[in-house]
Amino acid sequence: PDGTSSTPLLTVSQYACKRRTTTVNNNKILTDALEVLAESYEFKEIPGRCLAFRRASSVLKSLPWAVRCLRDTEGLPCLGEHSKAVMEEILQSGHSFEVEKTLSDEKYQTLKLFTSVFGVGPKTAEKWYRGGLRSFSDVLAAPGIHLNRMQQSGFLHYGDISRAVSKAEARALGNLIDEAVRAVTPDAVLALTGGFRRYRGKEFGHDVDFIVTTREPGKEEKLLTGIIERLKQQVSTLFGLLLYCEYNASTFDMVKLPSHQFEAMDHFAKCFLIVRLEGGRVEGGLHGAEGDGRGWRAVRVDLVSPPMDRYAFALLGWTGSRQFERDLRRFARAERRMLLDNHTLYDKTKKEFLAATTEKDIFAHLGLEYIEPWQRNA
Ligand code: ATP
Ligand code: MN
Ligand code: MN
């Protein structure tokens, strides 16, 4: 080190799982711009370009300093020509022509709007767009459009579930779920996962994710259906607590591993819920409750229920972020000849499954330094 360089002489890994990324983002203007482009390529179904922009954005998020000029980024991985050109434009003029053009593009705007509805993915959004639909009222008035139950709930509770969930609301929901879990069985294990496990301080999420299991092997599915039954029976004032519930039974089969099951979606029993959360006086604000005098809001909740011996893998997989997970798997495959997913870790060289009871075990098997949940906001 010659002491004259303004850029810290640290090597930044191309893998998000070898970087520590908190929610403090020193390059938000740049990462927001790159993520607009990533999303637009996702809509255009060009996954390679989408991933390139996501990787570039993720690297910038991990930096403990703000990029001031392109020279600052020398030696950083994952920054391609296209990303650098966009960054250069923003650093020099405050705007990127391509990003502005994307943001004002009718198709981008419409797909962004449609996919913001719970239950509407890029495929459905694209179909509606091709059918000439441009707004929610177009969709709701269009003849011959069949909305499934999930999408109907998505429209019905759109205002509430597109509003951020505060930490206080997540805590209140945790108590509600915990109560239901205890009523079903006293030996259950309940943990917060997803974004709320990664955030520190006053952070907000789009839903609340929980992982729930029991020490009694084979009882985890019954536990989840029991919790759902319990929540359905619970009535707050005149209304049920569960505004929406989709239950997916387990399709997990250890015998078939590792052939088919190394993929993004996992096979554990899970449910996607919309829960009615009471009380307008929770610290941090029940946003929906103010102004309209309802005193409650709808919140999206996900529950996943793996068998106890899969707990560490499921917890690691559900904690995210998505980019962190992608790179964990890519690192395992490319650098260690191992296959990692939400169920298991397989060593292709030794031809054996590697057991783990904690996330630390999995990092150790992979020869990675442990990264705390709040450092996984890649
Ligand atoms: P936010 O705070 O916006 O909710 P998040 O990281 O919690 O951010 P989620 O969409 O709730 O985002 O996803 C949480 C984690 O759960 C992610 O790591 C994702 O990979 C995993 N996940 C979500 N849905 C599924 C699913 N159907 N099957 C398997 N894993 C899933
Ligand atoms: Mn979440
Ligand atoms: Mn979720």
Coordinates of C-alpha atoms and ligand atoms in Angstrom, one line a residue:
P1 CA 0.0 0.0 0.0
D2 CA 1.4 3.4 -1.0
G3 CA -1.0 5.4 1.1
T4 CA -2.1 7.6 -1.8
S5 CA -4.9 5.5 -3.2
S6 CA -8.4 6.5 -2.2
T7 CA -9.8 3.1 -3.0
P8 CA -9.3 0.5 -0.3
L9 CA -6.9 -2.3 -1.4
L10 CA -9.3 -5.1 -0.7
T11 CA -10.2 -7.8 -3.2
V12 CA -13.9 -8.1 -3.7
S13 CA -15.1 -11.6 -4.6
Q14 CA -17.2 -12.3 -7.6
Y15 CA -19.4 -14.4 -5.3
A16 CA -21.9 -12.7 -3.1
C17 CA -21.4 -15.5 -0.5
K18 CA -17.8 -14.3 0.0
R19 CA -18.9 -10.6 0.5
R20 CA -20.6 -9.0 3.5
T21 CA -23.5 -6.9 2.4
T22 CA -25.5 -5.0 5.0
T23 CA -28.6 -2.9 4.3
V24 CA -26.4 0.2 4.2
N25 CA -26.1 0.8 0.5
N26 CA -23.5 3.5 -0.3
N27 CA -24.3 3.4 -4.1
K28 CA -28.1 3.4 -4.1
I29 CA -28.4 5.7 -7.1
L30 CA -26.3 3.3 -9.2
T31 CA -27.8 0.1 -7.9
D32 CA -31.4 1.4 -8.4
A33 CA -30.5 2.2 -12.1
L34 CA -28.8 -1.2 -12.7
E35 CA -31.8 -3.0 -11.2
V36 CA -34.3 -1.2 -13.5
L37 CA -32.3 -2.6 -16.4
A38 CA -32.1 -6.1 -14.8
E39 CA -35.9 -6.1 -14.3
S40 CA -36.5 -4.9 -17.9
Y41 CA -34.4 -7.8 -19.2
E42 CA -36.2 -10.1 -16.9
F43 CA -39.5 -9.0 -18.5
K44 CA -37.9 -9.4 -22.0
E45 CA -36.9 -12.9 -20.9
I46 CA -33.2 -12.4 -21.5
P47 CA -31.9 -14.1 -18.4
G48 CA -28.2 -13.6 -19.2
R49 CA -28.4 -9.8 -19.3
C50 CA -30.7 -9.7 -16.3
L51 CA -28.2 -11.6 -14.2
A52 CA -25.3 -9.5 -15.4
F53 CA -27.0 -6.3 -14.2
R54 CA -28.1 -8.0 -10.9
R55 CA -24.5 -9.1 -10.3
A56 CA -23.1 -5.7 -11.0
S57 CA -25.6 -4.1 -8.7
S58 CA -24.9 -6.7 -6.0
V59 CA -21.1 -5.9 -6.1
L60 CA -21.8 -2.2 -5.7
K61 CA -24.1 -2.9 -2.7
S62 CA -21.3 -4.6 -0.8
L63 CA -18.9 -1.6 -1.0
P64 CA -18.3 0.2 2.2
W65 CA -17.7 3.4 0.2
A66 CA -19.4 5.4 -2.6
V67 CA -18.2 5.1 -6.1
R68 CA -17.3 8.7 -7.3
C69 CA -15.9 7.9 -10.7
L70 CA -15.3 4.9 -12.9
R71 CA -11.6 4.7 -11.8
D72 CA -12.9 3.8 -8.3
T73 CA -14.2 0.6 -9.7
E74 CA -10.9 -0.7 -11.1
G75 CA -10.4 -4.3 -10.1
L76 CA -14.0 -4.9 -9.1
P77 CA -15.6 -8.1 -10.5
C78 CA -18.9 -8.4 -12.4
L79 CA -18.9 -5.0 -13.9
G80 CA -19.3 -5.4 -17.6
E81 CA -19.1 -2.8 -20.4
H82 CA -22.8 -2.2 -20.4
S83 CA -23.0 -1.7 -16.6
K84 CA -19.9 0.6 -16.7
A85 CA -21.4 2.7 -19.4
V86 CA -24.6 3.2 -17.4
M87 CA -22.6 4.0 -14.3
E88 CA -20.3 6.5 -16.2
E89 CA -23.3 8.4 -17.5
I90 CA -24.9 8.6 -14.0
L91 CA -21.7 9.6 -12.4
Q92 CA -21.1 12.4 -14.9
S93 CA -24.6 13.7 -15.6
G94 CA -26.8 12.3 -12.8
H95 CA -28.9 10.4 -15.4
S96 CA -28.8 7.4 -17.7
F97 CA -30.5 7.8 -21.0
E98 CA -31.3 4.0 -21.2
V99 CA -32.7 3.8 -17.7
E100 CA -34.9 6.9 -18.2
K101 CA -36.1 5.4 -21.5
T102 CA -36.9 2.1 -19.8
L103 CA -38.8 3.8 -16.9
S104 CA -41.0 5.7 -19.4
D105 CA -41.6 2.7 -21.6
E106 CA -45.2 1.7 -21.6
K107 CA -44.6 -2.0 -21.7
Y108 CA -42.1 -1.9 -18.8
Q109 CA -44.5 0.3 -16.7
T110 CA -47.4 -2.0 -17.4
L111 CA -45.5 -5.3 -16.7
K112 CA -44.2 -3.7 -13.5
L113 CA -47.7 -2.7 -12.4
F114 CA -49.2 -6.1 -13.2
T115 CA -46.5 -8.1 -11.6
S116 CA -46.9 -6.1 -8.4
V117 CA -50.2 -8.0 -7.8
F118 CA -49.9 -11.1 -5.6
G119 CA -50.3 -14.1 -7.9
V120 CA -49.4 -12.4 -11.1
G121 CA -46.0 -13.4 -12.6
P122 CA -44.2 -12.2 -15.8
K123 CA -46.0 -14.7 -18.0
T124 CA -49.6 -13.6 -17.0
A125 CA -48.5 -9.9 -17.1
E126 CA -47.2 -10.4 -20.6
K127 CA -50.4 -12.1 -21.7
W128 CA -52.5 -9.3 -20.4
Y129 CA -50.3 -6.7 -22.0
R130 CA -50.5 -8.5 -25.4
G131 CA -54.3 -8.5 -25.0
G132 CA -54.2 -4.7 -24.9
L133 CA -54.7 -4.3 -21.2
R134 CA -52.9 -1.4 -19.5
S135 CA -54.4 -0.8 -16.1
F136 CA -56.1 -2.7 -13.2
S137 CA -59.5 -1.5 -14.4
D138 CA -58.7 -2.8 -17.9
V139 CA -58.0 -6.2 -16.3
L140 CA -61.0 -6.3 -14.0
A141 CA -63.3 -5.2 -16.8
A142 CA -61.9 -7.4 -19.6
P143 CA -64.3 -10.2 -20.7
G144 CA -62.9 -13.7 -20.7
I145 CA -60.1 -13.0 -18.2
H146 CA -60.2 -15.6 -15.5
L147 CA -58.5 -14.6 -12.2
N148 CA -57.4 -17.5 -10.0
R149 CA -58.1 -17.3 -6.2
M150 CA -54.6 -16.0 -5.5
Q151 CA -55.0 -13.1 -8.0
Q152 CA -58.4 -12.3 -6.8
S153 CA -57.0 -11.9 -3.3
G154 CA -54.1 -9.9 -4.7
F155 CA -56.5 -7.4 -6.2
L156 CA -58.8 -7.3 -3.2
H157 CA -55.9 -6.5 -0.8
Y158 CA -53.7 -4.7 -3.2
G159 CA -53.4 -1.5 -1.2
D160 CA -52.4 -3.2 2.0
I161 CA -50.0 -5.9 0.7
S162 CA -48.1 -3.5 -1.6
R163 CA -47.4 -1.3 1.4
A164 CA -44.2 -2.2 3.3
V165 CA -44.4 -4.3 6.5
S166 CA -42.6 -2.7 9.5
K167 CA -40.5 -4.5 12.1
A168 CA -43.2 -3.9 14.7
E169 CA -45.8 -5.5 12.5
A170 CA -43.5 -8.4 11.8
R171 CA -43.1 -8.9 15.5
A172 CA -46.9 -8.7 16.1
L173 CA -47.3 -11.4 13.4
G174 CA -44.6 -13.5 15.0
N175 CA -46.6 -13.5 18.3
L176 CA -49.7 -14.5 16.4
I177 CA -48.1 -17.4 14.6
D178 CA -46.2 -18.4 17.8
E179 CA -49.5 -18.7 19.6
A180 CA -51.0 -20.9 16.9
V181 CA -47.9 -23.1 16.9
R182 CA -47.9 -23.5 20.7
A183 CA -51.6 -24.4 20.6
V184 CA -50.8 -27.2 18.1
T185 CA -47.8 -28.7 19.8
P186 CA -45.5 -27.5 22.6
D187 CA -42.3 -28.9 21.0
A188 CA -42.4 -26.9 17.8
V189 CA -39.4 -24.9 16.5
L190 CA -40.4 -21.5 15.0
A191 CA -38.0 -19.0 13.5
L192 CA -38.2 -15.9 11.5
T193 CA -36.5 -16.2 8.1
G194 CA -36.5 -14.3 4.8
G195 CA -35.8 -10.5 4.7
F196 CA -36.8 -9.9 8.4
R197 CA -34.0 -12.2 9.5
R198 CA -31.5 -10.2 7.4
Y199 CA -32.6 -6.7 8.4
R200 CA -31.3 -4.7 11.3
G201 CA -32.6 -1.4 12.6
K202 CA -35.7 0.2 11.1
E203 CA -36.1 -1.9 8.0
F204 CA -39.2 -2.9 6.1
G205 CA -40.1 -6.0 4.1
H206 CA -42.8 -7.0 1.6
D207 CA -43.9 -10.0 3.6
V208 CA -43.0 -12.0 6.7
D209 CA -41.4 -15.5 6.3
F210 CA -41.3 -18.2 9.0
I211 CA -39.8 -21.6 9.2
V212 CA -41.6 -24.0 11.5
T213 CA -40.8 -27.6 12.3
T214 CA -41.0 -30.2 15.1
R215 CA -38.4 -32.6 16.6
E216 CA -40.7 -35.5 16.0
P217 CA -39.7 -36.9 12.6
G218 CA -42.5 -37.0 10.0
K219 CA -44.8 -34.7 12.1
E220 CA -43.9 -31.4 10.3
E221 CA -46.7 -31.6 7.7
K222 CA -49.4 -32.2 10.3
L223 CA -47.9 -29.3 12.3
L224 CA -48.3 -26.9 9.3
T225 CA -51.9 -28.0 8.6
G226 CA -52.6 -27.8 12.3
I227 CA -51.4 -24.2 12.4
I228 CA -53.5 -23.3 9.4
E229 CA -56.6 -24.9 11.0
R230 CA -55.9 -23.0 14.2
L231 CA -55.6 -19.7 12.3
K232 CA -58.8 -20.3 10.4
Q233 CA -60.7 -20.9 13.6
Q234 CA -59.4 -17.8 15.2
V235 CA -61.8 -14.9 14.6
S236 CA -60.8 -11.3 15.2
T237 CA -63.9 -9.2 16.0
L238 CA -66.3 -10.4 13.3
F239 CA -63.8 -11.5 10.8
G240 CA -61.5 -14.5 10.3
L241 CA -57.8 -14.1 10.7
L242 CA -56.9 -15.8 7.5
L243 CA -57.9 -13.7 4.5
Y244 CA -56.2 -16.1 2.0
C245 CA -54.5 -19.4 2.4
E246 CA -52.8 -21.6 -0.2
Y247 CA -51.3 -24.8 1.1
N248 CA -48.8 -26.8 -0.8
A249 CA -48.2 -30.3 0.5
S250 CA -44.7 -31.6 0.7
T251 CA -43.3 -33.3 -2.4
F252 CA -39.9 -33.8 -0.8
D253 CA -38.5 -37.3 -1.3
M254 CA -35.0 -38.0 0.1
V255 CA -34.8 -41.2 -2.0
K256 CA -34.8 -39.2 -5.2
L257 CA -31.9 -37.0 -4.2
P258 CA -29.8 -35.7 -5.7
S259 CA -31.1 -36.3 -9.2
H260 CA -34.1 -33.9 -9.7
Q261 CA -34.3 -31.8 -6.6
F262 CA -31.4 -29.3 -7.0
E263 CA -33.5 -26.4 -8.2
A264 CA -34.7 -23.0 -7.0
M265 CA -38.1 -24.1 -5.7
D266 CA -38.0 -26.5 -2.8
H267 CA -40.3 -29.4 -2.0
F268 CA -41.2 -28.8 1.6
A269 CA -44.7 -28.3 2.8
K270 CA -45.4 -24.6 2.8
C271 CA -48.2 -22.1 2.7
F272 CA -48.7 -18.6 1.3
L273 CA -51.1 -16.6 3.5
I274 CA -52.7 -13.2 3.8
V275 CA -53.3 -12.5 7.4
R276 CA -55.5 -9.9 9.0
L277 CA -53.4 -8.0 11.6
E278 CA -55.3 -6.1 14.2
G279 CA -54.4 -3.0 16.1
G280 CA -53.6 0.5 14.8
R281 CA -51.3 1.5 17.7
V282 CA -48.3 -0.7 17.0
E283 CA -45.1 1.2 17.2
G284 CA -43.6 1.8 13.8
G285 CA -47.1 2.3 12.3
L286 CA -49.8 0.2 11.0
H287 CA -49.8 2.3 7.9
G288 CA -53.1 1.1 6.5
A289 CA -54.9 1.8 9.7
E290 CA -54.2 5.5 9.7
G291 CA -56.6 7.7 7.8
D292 CA -59.2 5.1 6.9
G293 CA -60.1 4.2 10.5
R294 CA -60.1 0.5 9.9
G295 CA -57.8 -0.4 12.7
W296 CA -56.3 -3.4 10.8
R297 CA -54.3 -4.3 7.8
A298 CA -53.6 -7.3 5.5
V299 CA -50.1 -8.7 5.6
R300 CA -48.5 -11.4 3.4
V301 CA -47.0 -14.3 5.4
D302 CA -45.1 -17.4 4.1
L303 CA -44.7 -20.5 6.3
V304 CA -42.3 -23.4 5.3
S305 CA -42.1 -26.6 7.2
P306 CA -39.1 -28.9 6.5
P307 CA -38.3 -32.1 8.4
M308 CA -36.0 -31.3 11.4
D309 CA -32.9 -32.9 9.8
R310 CA -33.3 -30.5 6.8
Y311 CA -33.7 -27.5 9.0
A312 CA -30.3 -25.9 8.5
F313 CA -30.6 -26.2 4.7
A314 CA -34.1 -24.8 4.6
L315 CA -33.2 -21.9 6.9
L316 CA -30.1 -21.0 4.8
G317 CA -32.2 -21.2 1.6
W318 CA -35.1 -19.1 2.9
T319 CA -33.0 -16.4 4.6
G320 CA -31.9 -15.1 1.1
S321 CA -31.2 -12.7 -0.4
R322 CA -32.0 -14.3 -3.7
Q323 CA -28.7 -13.1 -5.1
F324 CA -26.8 -14.5 -2.1
E325 CA -28.5 -17.9 -2.6
R326 CA -27.7 -17.9 -6.3
D327 CA -24.1 -17.3 -5.6
L328 CA -23.9 -19.8 -2.8
R329 CA -25.1 -22.5 -5.2
R330 CA -22.8 -21.2 -8.0
F331 CA -19.8 -21.2 -5.7
A332 CA -20.6 -24.7 -4.5
R333 CA -20.8 -26.0 -8.0
A334 CA -18.0 -24.1 -9.7
E335 CA -15.4 -24.0 -6.8
R336 CA -16.2 -27.1 -4.8
R337 CA -17.9 -29.6 -7.1
M338 CA -20.8 -29.7 -4.6
L339 CA -24.5 -29.3 -5.2
L340 CA -26.4 -27.1 -2.7
D341 CA -30.1 -26.5 -2.5
N342 CA -32.8 -25.9 0.2
H343 CA -32.8 -29.6 1.1
T344 CA -29.2 -30.8 1.1
L345 CA -25.5 -30.5 0.2
Y346 CA -23.9 -33.2 -2.0
D347 CA -20.2 -33.7 -2.6
K348 CA -19.8 -34.9 -6.2
T349 CA -16.1 -35.9 -5.6
K350 CA -16.8 -38.0 -2.5
K351 CA -20.2 -39.0 -3.8
E352 CA -21.8 -38.3 -0.5
F353 CA -24.3 -36.1 1.3
L354 CA -22.9 -33.7 3.9
A355 CA -24.9 -33.5 7.1
A356 CA -25.5 -30.2 8.8
T357 CA -27.5 -29.1 11.9
T358 CA -26.6 -25.4 11.7
E359 CA -25.9 -22.9 8.9
K360 CA -22.3 -22.7 10.2
D361 CA -21.9 -26.4 9.4
I362 CA -22.9 -25.7 5.8
F363 CA -20.5 -22.7 5.4
A364 CA -17.8 -25.0 6.9
H365 CA -18.5 -27.8 4.4
L366 CA -18.2 -25.3 1.6
G367 CA -14.9 -23.9 3.0
L368 CA -16.5 -20.4 3.4
E369 CA -16.2 -17.9 6.2
Y370 CA -19.5 -17.7 8.0
I371 CA -21.6 -14.7 6.9
E372 CA -24.2 -13.5 9.4
P373 CA -27.8 -13.1 8.1
W374 CA -27.6 -9.3 8.3
Q375 CA -24.6 -9.5 6.0
R376 CA -26.5 -11.4 3.3
N377 CA -28.3 -8.5 1.8
A378 CA -26.6 -9.0 -1.6
Ligands
ATP1 P1 -38.8 -9.2 1.3 O1 -38.5 -8.5 2.6 O2 -39.1 -8.3 0.2 O3 -39.9 -10.2 1.5 P2 -37.2 -11.6 1.0 O4 -35.8 -11.9 0.8 O5 -37.8 -12.1 2.3 O6 -37.5 -10.0 0.8 P3 -39.1 -13.4 -0.3 O7 -39.7 -13.3 -1.6 O8 -40.0 -13.4 0.9 O9 -38.1 -12.2 -0.2 O10 -38.2 -14.7 -0.2 C1 -37.5 -15.1 0.9 C2 -36.7 -16.4 0.6 O11 -37.6 -17.4 0.4 C3 -35.9 -16.2 -0.6 O12 -34.5 -16.6 -0.3 C4 -36.4 -17.2 -1.6 O13 -35.4 -17.8 -2.3 C5 -37.3 -18.1 -0.8 N1 -38.5 -18.5 -1.4 C6 -39.6 -17.7 -1.6 N2 -40.6 -18.3 -2.2 C7 -40.2 -19.6 -2.4 C8 -40.7 -20.8 -2.9 N3 -42.0 -20.8 -3.4 N4 -40.0 -21.9 -2.8 C9 -38.8 -21.9 -2.3 N5 -38.2 -20.8 -1.8 C10 -38.9 -19.7 -1.9
MN2 MN -39.9 -12.0 2.6
MN3 MN -41.8 -14.6 1.2

